[in-house]
Coordinates of C-alpha atoms and ligand atoms in Angstrom, one line a residue:
M164 CA 0.0 0.0 0.0
K165 CA 1.4 3.4 -1.0
V166 CA 0.4 6.8 0.4
S167 CA 1.8 10.1 -0.9
I168 CA 1.5 13.4 0.9
V169 CA 1.7 16.6 -1.2
G170 CA 2.7 19.5 1.0
A171 CA 4.8 17.2 3.3
S172 CA 7.2 20.0 4.2
G173 CA 4.3 21.7 6.1
K174 CA 3.4 21.0 9.7
V175 CA 0.3 19.0 9.0
G176 CA 1.8 17.0 6.2
K177 CA 4.9 15.9 8.1
S178 CA 3.0 15.1 11.2
A179 CA 0.5 13.1 9.2
A180 CA 3.4 11.2 7.6
F181 CA 4.8 10.3 11.0
C182 CA 1.4 9.2 12.4
L183 CA 0.8 7.1 9.3
A184 CA 4.2 5.5 9.4
E185 CA 3.5 4.6 13.0
E186 CA 0.1 3.0 12.1
N187 CA 2.1 0.5 10.1
V188 CA -0.6 0.2 7.4
A189 CA 1.3 1.4 4.4
N190 CA 4.6 0.0 3.2
Q191 CA 5.5 3.0 1.0
L192 CA 5.2 6.6 2.0
V193 CA 6.2 9.4 -0.4
L194 CA 6.7 12.9 1.0
I195 CA 6.3 15.4 -1.8
G196 CA 7.1 19.1 -1.6
R197 CA 8.5 22.0 -3.6
K198 CA 12.2 21.9 -4.8
E199 CA 13.2 24.6 -2.3
S200 CA 11.9 22.5 0.6
F201 CA 13.5 19.2 -0.5
E202 CA 16.3 19.2 2.1
R203 CA 13.8 19.7 4.9
I204 CA 11.6 16.9 3.7
E205 CA 14.5 14.6 3.3
G206 CA 15.6 15.4 6.9
E207 CA 12.1 14.6 8.1
S208 CA 12.1 11.3 6.3
L209 CA 15.4 10.3 7.8
D210 CA 14.3 11.3 11.3
M211 CA 11.1 9.2 10.8
Y212 CA 13.2 6.2 9.8
D213 CA 15.0 6.2 13.1
A214 CA 11.8 6.3 15.0
M215 CA 10.3 3.4 13.0
A216 CA 13.4 1.3 13.7
A217 CA 12.7 1.8 17.4
K218 CA 9.1 0.6 16.8
D219 CA 10.2 -2.4 14.6
I220 CA 8.3 -1.0 11.6
R221 CA 9.5 -1.7 8.2
I222 CA 8.5 1.0 5.7
S223 CA 9.9 2.9 2.8
I224 CA 9.8 6.7 3.3
K225 CA 10.9 8.7 0.2
A226 CA 11.3 12.4 0.1
S227 CA 10.7 13.8 -3.4
C228 CA 9.9 16.9 -5.4
D229 CA 9.2 14.8 -8.5
M230 CA 5.5 14.4 -9.2
E231 CA 6.2 11.1 -11.1
D232 CA 6.8 9.6 -7.7
L233 CA 3.0 9.8 -7.1
Q234 CA 2.6 6.9 -9.5
D235 CA 0.5 4.0 -8.2
S236 CA -0.4 5.7 -5.0
D237 CA -3.4 4.2 -3.2
V238 CA -4.1 7.4 -1.4
V239 CA -2.8 10.9 -2.0
V240 CA -3.2 13.5 0.7
I241 CA -3.2 17.2 -0.2
T242 CA -2.0 19.4 2.6
A243 CA -0.3 22.0 0.4
G244 CA -1.6 25.5 0.9
V245 CA -1.3 28.8 2.6
P246 CA -2.2 28.2 6.3
R247 CA -4.4 30.5 8.3
Q248 CA -2.6 33.0 10.4
A249 CA -3.9 34.2 13.7
G250 CA -7.1 36.2 13.2
M251 CA -7.8 34.8 9.7
S252 CA -10.8 32.8 8.7
R253 CA -10.5 29.6 6.6
L254 CA -12.2 31.5 3.8
D255 CA -9.5 34.2 3.7
I256 CA -7.2 31.7 2.1
A257 CA -9.8 30.1 -0.3
V258 CA -8.7 31.6 -3.7
P259 CA -4.9 31.2 -3.4
N260 CA -5.4 27.6 -2.0
A261 CA -7.9 26.7 -4.7
K262 CA -5.2 27.4 -7.4
I263 CA -2.7 25.2 -5.5
V264 CA -5.2 22.4 -5.0
A265 CA -6.5 22.5 -8.5
E266 CA -3.0 22.3 -10.0
Y267 CA -2.0 19.4 -7.7
S268 CA -5.3 17.5 -8.4
R269 CA -4.6 17.6 -12.1
I270 CA -1.1 16.3 -11.5
I271 CA -2.4 13.5 -9.3
A272 CA -4.9 12.5 -11.9
E273 CA -2.2 12.4 -14.5
H274 CA 0.3 10.4 -12.5
S275 CA -1.9 8.3 -10.2
P276 CA -5.3 8.0 -11.9
H277 CA -6.5 5.2 -9.7
S278 CA -5.8 6.8 -6.4
I279 CA -8.1 8.2 -3.7
I280 CA -7.5 11.9 -2.9
L281 CA -7.9 13.1 0.7
V282 CA -8.0 16.9 0.8
V283 CA -6.9 18.7 4.0
T284 CA -6.1 22.2 2.7
N285 CA -8.6 24.7 4.0
P286 CA -11.3 25.8 3.5
V287 CA -11.6 22.1 3.1
D288 CA -15.2 21.7 1.9
V289 CA -14.6 24.2 -0.9
M290 CA -11.2 22.6 -1.7
T291 CA -12.7 19.1 -1.8
Y292 CA -15.1 20.4 -4.6
V293 CA -12.1 22.0 -6.4
A294 CA -10.1 18.7 -6.2
L295 CA -13.1 16.7 -7.4
K296 CA -13.6 18.9 -10.4
A297 CA -9.9 19.4 -11.3
S298 CA -9.0 15.7 -11.0
G299 CA -12.1 14.5 -12.9
F300 CA -12.2 11.5 -10.4
D301 CA -15.4 9.8 -9.3
K302 CA -17.0 11.3 -6.3
N303 CA -16.4 8.3 -4.1
K304 CA -12.6 8.8 -4.6
V305 CA -12.2 12.5 -3.5
F306 CA -13.1 13.6 0.0
G307 CA -11.9 15.9 2.7
L308 CA -10.9 16.0 6.3
G309 CA -12.8 18.4 8.5
N310 CA -15.7 17.3 10.5
H311 CA -14.0 14.1 11.6
L312 CA -11.5 16.3 13.5
D313 CA -14.4 18.4 14.8
S314 CA -16.2 15.2 16.0
L315 CA -13.0 14.1 17.8
R316 CA -12.9 17.5 19.5
L317 CA -16.5 17.3 20.6
K318 CA -16.0 13.7 21.8
N319 CA -13.1 14.9 23.9
M320 CA -15.1 17.7 25.5
L321 CA -18.0 15.4 26.4
A322 CA -15.6 12.8 27.8
K323 CA -14.0 15.4 30.0
H324 CA -17.4 16.8 31.1
F325 CA -18.7 13.4 32.2
N326 CA -15.3 12.1 33.3
I327 CA -15.8 9.0 31.1
H328 CA -13.4 7.2 28.8
V329 CA -13.4 8.9 25.4
S330 CA -14.2 5.6 23.6
E331 CA -17.7 5.5 25.3
I332 CA -18.7 8.8 23.6
H333 CA -20.3 8.5 20.2
T334 CA -21.0 11.8 18.6
R335 CA -20.7 13.4 15.2
V336 CA -20.3 16.9 13.8
I337 CA -21.5 17.4 10.2
G338 CA -21.9 20.3 7.7
E339 CA -19.1 22.8 7.2
H340 CA -15.6 22.5 8.7
G341 CA -16.0 26.1 9.9
D342 CA -18.6 28.3 11.6
H343 CA -21.5 26.4 10.1
M344 CA -20.7 23.0 11.5
V345 CA -23.7 21.1 12.9
P346 CA -23.3 18.9 16.0
L347 CA -25.7 15.9 15.9
V348 CA -26.7 16.2 19.5
S349 CA -29.9 14.3 19.0
S350 CA -28.0 11.1 18.1
T351 CA -25.0 11.6 20.5
S352 CA -24.7 8.7 22.9
I353 CA -22.7 7.7 26.0
G354 CA -22.1 4.1 26.6
G355 CA -24.9 3.4 24.1
I356 CA -27.4 5.6 26.0
L357 CA -28.7 8.7 24.2
L358 CA -27.3 11.9 25.7
K359 CA -30.8 13.2 26.4
N360 CA -31.5 10.1 28.6
Y361 CA -28.0 10.0 30.1
A362 CA -27.8 13.6 31.2
L363 CA -31.2 13.7 32.9
N364 CA -29.9 15.0 36.3
G365 CA -27.2 17.4 35.3
S366 CA -27.0 20.5 33.1
I367 CA -24.8 20.4 30.1
D368 CA -23.8 23.4 28.1
I369 CA -23.7 21.7 24.7
E370 CA -23.9 25.1 22.8
G371 CA -20.9 26.3 24.7
M372 CA -19.0 23.1 23.8
V373 CA -19.9 23.5 20.1
R374 CA -18.7 27.1 20.2
K375 CA -15.4 25.8 21.6
V376 CA -15.2 23.2 18.8
I377 CA -15.8 25.9 16.2
N378 CA -13.0 27.9 17.7
A379 CA -10.7 25.0 18.6
G380 CA -8.4 25.3 15.6
S381 CA -8.1 29.1 16.0
Y382 CA -7.5 28.7 19.7
V383 CA -4.5 26.4 19.1
I384 CA -3.2 28.6 16.2
D385 CA -3.2 31.7 18.4
K386 CA -1.1 29.8 21.0
K387 CA 1.4 27.8 18.9
G388 CA 1.0 29.0 15.3
S389 CA -0.7 25.9 13.8
T390 CA -2.6 22.7 14.6
E391 CA -0.7 19.5 13.9
Y392 CA -1.3 16.4 16.0
G393 CA -5.1 16.6 15.9
P394 CA -5.3 16.8 12.1
A395 CA -2.4 14.4 11.7
Y396 CA -4.1 11.6 13.7
A397 CA -7.5 12.3 12.1
I398 CA -5.8 11.9 8.7
A399 CA -4.2 8.7 9.9
N400 CA -7.6 7.4 11.1
I401 CA -9.2 8.0 7.7
I402 CA -6.3 6.4 5.7
T403 CA -6.1 3.4 8.0
T404 CA -9.8 2.8 7.5
I405 CA -9.3 2.9 3.8
L406 CA -6.2 0.8 3.5
N407 CA -7.5 -1.9 5.9
D408 CA -10.9 -1.8 4.2
E409 CA -12.4 -1.4 7.7
K410 CA -15.8 -0.1 6.6
R411 CA -16.0 2.4 9.5
I412 CA -18.5 5.2 9.4
L413 CA -16.5 8.4 9.5
T414 CA -17.5 12.0 8.7
V415 CA -15.7 13.4 5.6
S416 CA -16.4 16.2 3.3
T417 CA -18.2 14.6 0.4
Y418 CA -19.9 15.6 -2.8
L419 CA -23.6 15.5 -2.3
D420 CA -26.1 14.9 -5.1
G421 CA -29.4 14.9 -3.2
E422 CA -28.6 12.0 -0.8
I423 CA -29.3 14.1 2.3
E424 CA -32.1 16.7 2.5
D425 CA -31.9 17.1 -1.3
I426 CA -28.6 19.0 -0.9
K427 CA -26.9 19.1 -4.3
D428 CA -23.7 20.1 -6.0
V429 CA -21.7 21.0 -2.9
C430 CA -19.1 19.2 -0.7
L431 CA -20.1 19.0 3.0
G432 CA -19.2 16.8 6.0
V433 CA -21.6 13.8 6.3
P434 CA -21.2 10.3 7.6
V435 CA -20.0 7.8 5.1
K436 CA -19.0 4.2 5.0
L437 CA -15.3 4.1 4.1
G438 CA -13.4 1.1 2.6
V439 CA -10.6 0.3 0.2
N440 CA -12.5 1.9 -2.7
G441 CA -13.2 5.1 -0.9
I442 CA -16.7 6.1 -0.1
E443 CA -19.0 3.1 -0.3
R444 CA -22.1 4.7 0.8
I445 CA -23.3 8.1 2.2
I446 CA -25.2 7.2 5.4
P447 CA -28.7 8.6 5.6
I448 CA -29.2 10.5 8.9
K449 CA -32.3 11.3 10.9
M450 CA -32.0 14.8 12.4
N451 CA -34.2 17.0 14.5
D452 CA -35.7 20.2 12.9
N453 CA -32.9 22.4 14.2
E454 CA -30.2 20.2 12.9
T455 CA -31.9 19.9 9.6
K456 CA -32.2 23.6 9.2
A457 CA -28.6 24.2 10.3
L458 CA -27.4 21.6 7.7
I459 CA -29.4 23.2 4.9
N460 CA -28.0 26.6 5.9
A461 CA -24.4 25.2 6.0
A462 CA -24.9 23.8 2.5
K463 CA -26.1 27.2 1.2
V464 CA -23.1 29.1 2.7
V465 CA -20.6 26.5 1.4
K466 CA -22.2 26.5 -2.0
E467 CA -22.0 30.3 -2.3
N468 CA -18.3 30.2 -1.3
T469 CA -17.6 27.4 -3.7
D470 CA -19.3 29.1 -6.6
K471 CA -17.2 32.3 -5.9
V472 CA -14.0 30.3 -5.8
M473 CA -14.8 28.3 -8.9
L474 CA -15.2 31.5 -10.8
S475 CA -11.6 32.3 -10.1
L476 CA -10.4 29.0 -11.6
D477 CA -10.0 27.7 -15.1
I478 CA -11.9 24.4 -14.6
Ligands
LIG1055 P1 2.3 24.9 6.6 O1 3.1 24.4 7.7 O2 2.5 26.4 6.2 O3 2.5 24.1 5.3 C1 2.0 24.5 4.1 C2 2.4 23.5 3.0 O4 2.0 24.0 1.7 C3 4.0 23.4 2.9 O5 4.3 22.1 2.4 C4 4.3 24.5 1.8 O6 5.4 24.2 1.0 C5 3.1 24.2 0.9 N1 2.8 25.4 0.0 C6 2.6 26.7 0.5 N2 2.3 27.5 -0.6 C7 2.4 26.7 -1.7 C8 2.3 26.9 -3.1 N3 2.1 28.1 -3.6 N4 2.5 25.9 -4.0 C9 2.8 24.7 -3.5 N5 2.9 24.4 -2.2 C10 2.7 25.4 -1.3 O7 0.7 24.7 6.9 P2 0.0 23.6 7.7 O8 -0.2 24.0 9.1 O9 0.7 22.3 7.4 O10 -1.4 23.6 7.0 C11 -1.6 23.1 5.7 C12 -3.1 23.2 5.2 O11 -3.9 22.4 6.0 C13 -3.6 24.7 5.5 O12 -4.5 25.0 4.4 C14 -4.4 24.5 6.7 O13 -5.4 25.5 6.9 C15 -5.0 23.1 6.5 N6 -5.5 22.4 7.7 C16 -6.7 21.7 7.5 C17 -7.2 21.0 8.6 C18 -8.5 20.2 8.4 O14 -9.0 19.7 9.3 N7 -9.0 20.1 7.2 C19 -6.6 21.0 9.8 C20 -5.4 21.7 9.9 C21 -4.8 22.4 8.9 P3 6.8 24.9 1.5 O15 7.3 24.3 2.7 O16 7.7 24.7 0.3 O17 6.5 26.4 1.7

């Protein structure tokens, strides 16, 4: 199994490479970056080799600035792009990043036409649409990381609130990876018990938690300049699910064509069944009225932004 990361000189790209190597699911990892960053990527790959020896993991990790090295990748991750600086929204970087993502998606389609593309570059829902259109791949083969990370963040907060092991919390955030994310509170459960039945005797400020999830990325960026480990492990989760054909239900940004609430021609975070061929099925979800309204609104906002960005591209 071969995974390539485009933008591997960046913080998210290199951390994702390390997490993936540690998962021991791929036997080839290619770290791709610009020529001027080659030395840095090579340094990263050598450092990772030492760590893998300590873990008894045998893997080939190649640093490269040659796009031909993408050939025969099972999954290509795109993390290349201008990152958000403190005080910037994900949308501030949409047009410059769309150009980078479109260009790399075309190159991926040329050199690795049977791969799956996992988009990470922000604003990820818009960038997933750009990658889908620029690559010309089927919609089950191009999806984005966003709400899976948001869901992990909400899971953590609930686990802390109830002082319960994080594995007991099942929750999901859908919609936009941004201000218009939609927590599926109505189907959140703890130890298999719906939250509304579990939290009968205590108050829980779920709206406050959701506000924290919305701002979680910015909060970390303000303190240390970027987010790394959270996105990296979320990326590793998704790729491990694909390479092991695990058929887990994860939330990824996906092209919708009316499968949920008749939302069409936009990429949004929704639950999907993931396996070795990518998205096997978009999972239908039953939401309450507020959640449904919020999802429809998220779709409207993301579609407007996507349309604006697409006008700036030659696709
Ligand atoms: P970073 O450390 O600045 O890395 C950016 C990467 O993009 C580097 O490899 C950089 O290459 C490359 N790059 C920048 N401009 C480029 C250009 N014009 N052409 C080609 N490559 C270019 O940023 P980061 O923190 O890793 O974040 C990467 C992206 O992931 C950002 O868009 C960020 O917002 C996004 N992100 C998404 C999520 C999510 O959940 N979806 C989570 C976290 C971050 P050089 O090293 O050569 O400059």
